[in-house]
Amino acid sequence: MRAGEVDFGTALLKGLAPDGGLFMPSRIPVLSRERMDSLAGETTYADVAFHIISEFLGEDIDNDILHEMCRDAYNFDIPLLKINTNLYLLKLDQGPTASFKDFAARLMARLMSHYSGKLRRRLTILTATSGDTGSAVASAFHKVAGIDVIILFPAEEVSVIQRKQMTSFGENIRTIEVDGKFDDCQRFVKQAFNDSDLDHLNLTSANSINIGRLLPQSVYYIYSWLKTVYNSGNKVIFSVPSGNYGNLMGGLIAMKMGMNTNRFIIATNMNNEVPDYLKSGKYKPIVPSVNCISNAMNVGNPSNLARIIELYGGNMNEAGEIVKKPDIEKMRRDLWGCCVTDKETIETMRNFYDNYGYVIEPHGAVAWKALESYLAILPENISNGDAYISLETAHPGKFGETVKIATGVDPELPASIKEAANKKESFDSIANNYEEFKKYLMND
Ligand SMILES: *Cc1c(COP(=O)(O)O)cnc(C)c1O
């Protein structure tokens, strides 16, 4: 992770540092009380996003341009539902592809276009997806000037609707079906980045290891803190449904910026290698990952864990081994891990509907269940004035079958999915073979 010091534009466009490590902001700005007060006075999400992101980019970008990008990127609702006195559900599912990945992808697309335009260089974004990232990236970059996108997806592991959501754009978006698994797609992408024969393509990544995806994800934490307990001086505690831990990294950045919190709940499905690590102090990736109904969190060796370890003073090498121990006691104070089974996920969806009248989907249910477990062991906390916010990361309509089983309700499909269902698909197919993929790229 010794990435040297580069400016934001370079880190954004490169994705990975030259030594193969992950870029981290060299400085996380701490917002003053006055700055927070003025942020609390902002009314729209886009305005809050602009002020927070500008703290990182500073003179790197013209303020009016950045402000316009934020308005353009965040042109949808961000509902914060009060479920009970101090329990909230933050719905991050109203973007064009109905998952929280829209938050990062939409701002990143605009920032990348800006910085690549300044360099007068055409970029090719290469990304591997097991579902939601592909559609969020395709939608966010569609028709963005100066950028081509190539998305690799595994033939067997993507649902028809997920495939349709990314293969129907055309123009600067190309999709390739690989006769293999997600891990194979990810391996091709990594290999291509290190292949000097492909240098002329200016390849870059849009996976959750890109710093341009993390910063936008710190905004909704601060935004919902400002909207709940900022004025009372109480704390905010988030429950984060986690897979690759990009979302949690956004929260940790928000904490470093001065958000008043003392804890994040890490909610996982059976891929609980991180909660296990917090308990035992020994990190054991789960290989292969376990298939659970909250399928966007079926990650057994999360790529952002290296960043989290580094935030706590440790170091994890490329092979996923912890070569320098982080301050695990501090990690345990900040992070509380909880593993939720599929059975508990379904029960939570049913109870949530019965008790509060809202339909939630599996990822949001994992987070809610973890929050309930947390409050069950610390019942005195329920009425201490703090706010507990659980994140809903996808639209229930994306998981219609499971929702129906759990609640008996047929959820409304989000508009984007209805549209995608009727669109014409176009994608290429390749064998599970890097050389074939390389030939495809070379013939560009
Ligand atoms: C990607 C995703 C997650 C996991 O987020 P991470 O940042 O990888 O931890 C959770 N829920 C949904 C719906 C997702 O698409």
XYZ file of N, CA, C and O and ligand atoms in Angstrom, residues 99-101 132-133 208 213 217 241-248 296-297 299 304 361 363 393-394 399, ligand 1:
115
model
N -29.625 0.190 -7.106
C -28.761 -0.279 -6.014
C -27.901 0.890 -5.544
O -27.749 1.884 -6.255
N -27.326 0.755 -4.349
C -26.558 1.881 -3.802
C -25.296 2.147 -4.611
O -24.666 3.183 -4.444
N -24.939 1.221 -5.502
C -23.733 1.431 -6.303
C -23.867 2.634 -7.230
O -22.869 3.164 -7.713
N -24.494 -6.255 -9.732
C -24.894 -4.858 -9.568
C -23.872 -3.831 -10.047
O -24.241 -2.777 -10.554
N -22.576 -4.109 -9.880
C -21.583 -3.125 -10.316
C -21.683 -2.896 -11.817
O -21.611 -1.759 -12.283
N -14.571 -1.512 -6.733
C -14.715 -0.734 -5.501
C -13.363 -0.410 -4.869
O -13.294 0.255 -3.849
N -14.615 5.759 -6.024
C -15.872 5.150 -5.596
C -16.068 5.277 -4.101
O -17.199 5.243 -3.617
N -19.164 7.661 -1.283
C -19.907 6.838 -0.331
C -19.761 7.322 1.107
O -20.370 6.752 2.007
N -24.627 -3.336 5.485
C -24.593 -4.670 4.880
C -23.361 -4.786 3.989
O -23.238 -4.060 3.006
N -22.445 -5.702 4.319
C -21.114 -5.627 3.724
C -20.725 -6.853 2.906
O -21.036 -7.985 3.275
N -20.011 -6.586 1.807
C -19.490 -7.640 0.941
C -18.016 -7.393 0.651
O -17.133 -8.078 1.138
N -17.767 -6.358 -0.121
C -16.388 -5.987 -0.449
C -15.883 -4.845 0.442
O -14.773 -4.365 0.286
N -16.726 -4.347 1.311
C -16.388 -3.331 2.327
C -16.059 -1.951 1.782
O -15.428 -1.145 2.461
N -16.514 -1.654 0.562
C -16.387 -0.300 0.048
C -17.326 0.638 0.807
O -16.970 1.759 1.168
N -18.539 0.149 1.042
C -19.540 0.931 1.748
C -19.037 1.290 3.154
O -19.086 2.450 3.574
N -18.512 0.298 3.860
C -18.001 0.552 5.211
C -16.839 1.554 5.169
O -16.735 2.434 6.029
N -25.256 -10.003 -3.446
C -24.213 -8.998 -3.713
C -23.182 -8.975 -2.578
O -22.177 -8.283 -2.667
N -23.439 -9.732 -1.526
C -22.497 -9.776 -0.401
C -21.821 -11.136 -0.297
O -21.240 -11.452 0.732
N -19.014 -12.446 -0.782
C -17.595 -12.173 -0.991
C -16.845 -12.780 0.196
O -17.123 -12.438 1.340
N -11.430 -4.483 -0.044
C -11.186 -3.267 0.740
C -10.691 -3.546 2.161
O -10.407 -2.604 2.905
N -35.550 -5.653 1.162
C -34.971 -6.762 0.391
C -33.874 -7.440 1.225
O -33.564 -6.970 2.330
N -30.530 -7.684 1.389
C -29.333 -7.001 1.921
C -29.707 -6.053 3.058
O -29.051 -6.003 4.099
N -29.667 -1.305 0.640
C -28.767 -1.059 -0.490
C -29.342 -1.424 -1.855
O -28.716 -1.150 -2.871
N -30.509 -2.070 -1.892
C -31.105 -2.385 -3.192
C -32.616 -2.243 -3.114
O -33.202 -2.245 -2.024
N -35.430 -8.172 -6.076
C -35.421 -9.496 -5.434
C -36.851 -9.972 -5.220
O -37.220 -10.454 -4.152
C -22.413 -4.258 -3.589
C -23.551 -4.432 -2.699
C -23.398 -4.609 -1.301
C -22.049 -4.731 -0.640
O -21.376 -3.503 -0.622
P -19.805 -3.442 -0.351
O -19.423 -2.038 -0.557
O -19.180 -4.355 -1.397
O -19.556 -3.951 1.012
C -24.533 -4.695 -0.515
N -25.762 -4.648 -1.059
C -25.960 -4.501 -2.389
C -27.347 -4.493 -2.914
C -24.875 -4.372 -3.250
O -25.091 -4.231 -4.563
